[in-house]
Amino acid sequence: EVRLVESGGGLVQAGGSLRLSCAASGFTFDDCAIGWFRQAPGKEREGVAVISCRDGSTYYADSVKGRFTISRDNSQNTVYLQMNNLKPEDTAVYYCAAVRTRNIRVLSATYEYWGQGSQVTVSS
């Protein structure tokens, strides 16, 4: 059984930092993509950052470029999202997701496995 478990969310002031972790079990980090998505109240789910398990290539949404960094530790089957210079508009539930693929996938509908979500709240 594939499981993705997020941790590291919380409340932070604007300008602060948080690091989210996504611990995966039930599959190996070979040909896959791991993505972080977020959904704010009343808004659609959006892709924030994606990393290729195979070669470490990455994708970032324009809204987080230069502030967020996605990374992976294949030995620990864990993917991280380092979030710096957080803004109130980053407030959302953040989800980790995985899909078996050789390519970067950005669309949430293409992802097979999802974590339960972790709340990130940025106060102004």
mmCIF file of C-alpha atoms in Angstrom:
data_model
loop_
_atom_site.group_PDB
_atom_site.id
_atom_site.type_symbol
_atom_site.label_atom_id
_atom_site.label_comp_id
_atom_site.label_asym_id
_atom_site.label_seq_id
_atom_site.Cartn_x
_atom_site.Cartn_y
_atom_site.Cartn_z
ATOM 1 C CA GLU A 1 0.000 0.000 0.000
ATOM 2 C CA VAL A 2 1.345 3.410 -0.993
ATOM 3 C CA ARG A 3 1.267 6.002 1.766
ATOM 4 C CA LEU A 4 2.310 9.635 1.773
ATOM 5 C CA VAL A 5 2.478 11.413 5.110
ATOM 6 C CA GLU A 6 3.061 15.160 5.314
ATOM 7 C CA SER A 7 4.426 16.992 8.326
ATOM 8 C CA GLY A 8 5.849 20.381 9.186
ATOM 9 C CA GLY A 9 2.936 22.728 8.651
ATOM 10 C CA GLY A 10 1.903 25.369 11.132
ATOM 11 C CA LEU A 11 1.428 29.056 11.807
ATOM 12 C CA VAL A 12 4.131 31.549 10.907
ATOM 13 C CA GLN A 13 4.384 35.289 10.475
ATOM 14 C CA ALA A 14 4.883 36.849 7.077
ATOM 15 C CA GLY A 15 8.539 36.694 6.106
ATOM 16 C CA GLY A 16 9.088 33.525 8.100
ATOM 17 C CA SER A 17 10.002 30.021 6.991
ATOM 18 C CA LEU A 18 8.627 26.501 7.247
ATOM 19 C CA ARG A 19 9.781 23.153 5.933
ATOM 20 C CA LEU A 20 7.281 20.521 4.891
ATOM 21 C CA SER A 21 8.223 16.861 4.733
ATOM 22 C CA CYS A 22 6.559 14.081 2.759
ATOM 23 C CA ALA A 23 7.458 10.570 3.880
ATOM 24 C CA ALA A 24 6.586 7.938 1.300
ATOM 25 C CA SER A 25 6.163 4.229 1.818
ATOM 26 C CA GLY A 26 4.973 1.380 -0.344
ATOM 27 C CA PHE A 27 6.919 2.319 -3.470
ATOM 28 C CA THR A 28 10.490 3.024 -4.507
ATOM 29 C CA PHE A 29 11.781 6.304 -5.806
ATOM 30 C CA ASP A 30 12.610 5.124 -9.330
ATOM 31 C CA ASP A 31 10.568 6.566 -12.172
ATOM 32 C CA CYS A 32 8.211 8.909 -10.427
ATOM 33 C CA ALA A 33 7.379 12.523 -9.778
ATOM 34 C CA ILE A 34 6.583 13.932 -6.368
ATOM 35 C CA GLY A 35 4.666 17.158 -6.213
ATOM 36 C CA TRP A 36 3.515 19.643 -3.641
ATOM 37 C CA PHE A 37 0.096 21.126 -4.244
ATOM 38 C CA ARG A 38 -1.910 23.594 -2.209
ATOM 39 C CA GLN A 39 -5.525 24.556 -1.874
ATOM 40 C CA ALA A 40 -6.803 27.682 -0.201
ATOM 41 C CA PRO A 41 -10.460 28.090 0.842
ATOM 42 C CA GLY A 42 -12.630 28.799 -2.169
ATOM 43 C CA LYS A 43 -9.792 28.247 -4.643
ATOM 44 C CA GLU A 44 -8.758 25.423 -6.898
ATOM 45 C CA ARG A 45 -5.885 23.160 -6.033
ATOM 46 C CA GLU A 46 -2.659 24.410 -7.627
ATOM 47 C CA GLY A 47 0.733 22.893 -8.239
ATOM 48 C CA VAL A 48 3.487 24.529 -6.225
ATOM 49 C CA ALA A 49 6.599 22.462 -6.919
ATOM 50 C CA VAL A 50 7.448 19.105 -8.466
ATOM 51 C CA ILE A 51 10.595 16.988 -8.451
ATOM 52 C CA SER A 52 11.571 14.060 -10.636
ATOM 53 C CA CYS A 53 12.613 10.993 -8.652
ATOM 54 C CA ARG A 54 14.885 9.860 -11.476
ATOM 55 C CA ASP A 55 17.046 12.908 -12.164
ATOM 56 C CA GLY A 56 16.012 15.536 -9.637
ATOM 57 C CA SER A 57 14.741 18.009 -12.200
ATOM 58 C CA THR A 58 12.239 20.452 -10.762
ATOM 59 C CA TYR A 59 9.292 22.667 -11.578
ATOM 60 C CA TYR A 60 8.077 25.671 -9.610
ATOM 61 C CA ALA A 61 4.973 27.782 -9.933
ATOM 62 C CA ASP A 62 5.789 31.408 -10.738
ATOM 63 C CA SER A 63 4.244 32.510 -7.448
ATOM 64 C CA VAL A 64 6.862 30.631 -5.402
ATOM 65 C CA LYS A 65 9.995 30.827 -7.548
ATOM 66 C CA GLY A 66 12.937 32.118 -5.568
ATOM 67 C CA ARG A 67 11.176 31.463 -2.248
ATOM 68 C CA PHE A 68 10.404 27.720 -2.197
ATOM 69 C CA THR A 69 12.805 24.837 -2.764
ATOM 70 C CA ILE A 70 11.821 21.222 -3.342
ATOM 71 C CA SER A 71 14.347 18.481 -2.611
ATOM 72 C CA ARG A 72 14.438 14.742 -2.121
ATOM 73 C CA ASP A 73 16.294 12.191 -0.040
ATOM 74 C CA ASN A 74 15.879 8.926 -1.879
ATOM 75 C CA SER A 75 17.559 6.963 0.921
ATOM 76 C CA GLN A 76 14.816 8.127 3.283
ATOM 77 C CA ASN A 77 12.003 8.084 0.691
ATOM 78 C CA THR A 78 11.284 11.655 1.736
ATOM 79 C CA VAL A 79 10.634 14.847 -0.207
ATOM 80 C CA TYR A 80 10.917 18.281 1.362
ATOM 81 C CA LEU A 81 9.502 21.701 0.570
ATOM 82 C CA GLN A 82 11.509 24.524 2.108
ATOM 83 C CA MET A 83 9.381 27.663 2.174
ATOM 84 C CA ASN A 84 11.090 30.977 2.832
ATOM 85 C CA ASN A 85 9.818 34.550 2.867
ATOM 86 C CA LEU A 86 6.286 33.304 3.355
ATOM 87 C CA LYS A 87 3.387 35.578 2.466
ATOM 88 C CA PRO A 88 -0.233 35.585 3.667
ATOM 89 C CA GLU A 89 -1.292 34.429 0.200
ATOM 90 C CA ASP A 90 0.687 31.215 0.773
ATOM 91 C CA THR A 91 -1.902 30.209 3.382
ATOM 92 C CA ALA A 92 -3.442 26.911 2.295
ATOM 93 C CA VAL A 93 -3.579 23.196 2.922
ATOM 94 C CA TYR A 94 -0.483 21.707 1.337
ATOM 95 C CA TYR A 95 -0.627 18.222 -0.140
ATOM 96 C CA CYS A 96 2.101 15.865 -1.197
ATOM 97 C CA ALA A 97 1.334 13.672 -4.205
ATOM 98 C CA ALA A 98 3.107 11.027 -6.274
ATOM 99 C CA VAL A 99 2.760 9.571 -9.743
ATOM 100 C CA ARG A 100 4.693 6.881 -11.602
ATOM 101 C CA THR A 101 6.271 8.634 -14.573
ATOM 102 C CA ARG A 102 9.569 9.450 -16.243
ATOM 103 C CA ASN A 103 8.546 13.070 -16.672
ATOM 104 C CA ILE A 104 7.614 16.079 -14.591
ATOM 105 C CA ARG A 105 3.854 16.253 -14.103
ATOM 106 C CA VAL A 106 2.194 19.517 -13.146
ATOM 107 C CA LEU A 107 -1.512 18.771 -13.341
ATOM 108 C CA SER A 108 -2.953 17.473 -10.087
ATOM 109 C CA ALA A 109 -5.434 15.257 -11.937
ATOM 110 C CA THR A 110 -2.571 13.115 -13.222
ATOM 111 C CA TYR A 111 -1.309 12.182 -9.755
ATOM 112 C CA GLU A 112 -2.125 8.745 -8.358
ATOM 113 C CA TYR A 113 -1.351 8.992 -4.665
ATOM 114 C CA TRP A 114 -2.061 11.770 -2.171
ATOM 115 C CA GLY A 115 -1.233 12.567 1.406
ATOM 116 C CA GLN A 116 -3.731 13.840 3.937
ATOM 117 C CA GLY A 117 -2.616 17.467 3.765
ATOM 118 C CA SER A 118 -0.899 19.858 6.140
ATOM 119 C CA GLN A 119 -2.182 23.307 7.052
ATOM 120 C CA VAL A 120 0.120 26.276 6.510
ATOM 121 C CA THR A 121 -1.085 29.620 7.844
ATOM 122 C CA VAL A 122 0.854 32.826 7.300
ATOM 123 C CA SER A 123 -0.220 35.825 9.368
ATOM 124 C CA SER A 124 0.360 39.387 8.238
#
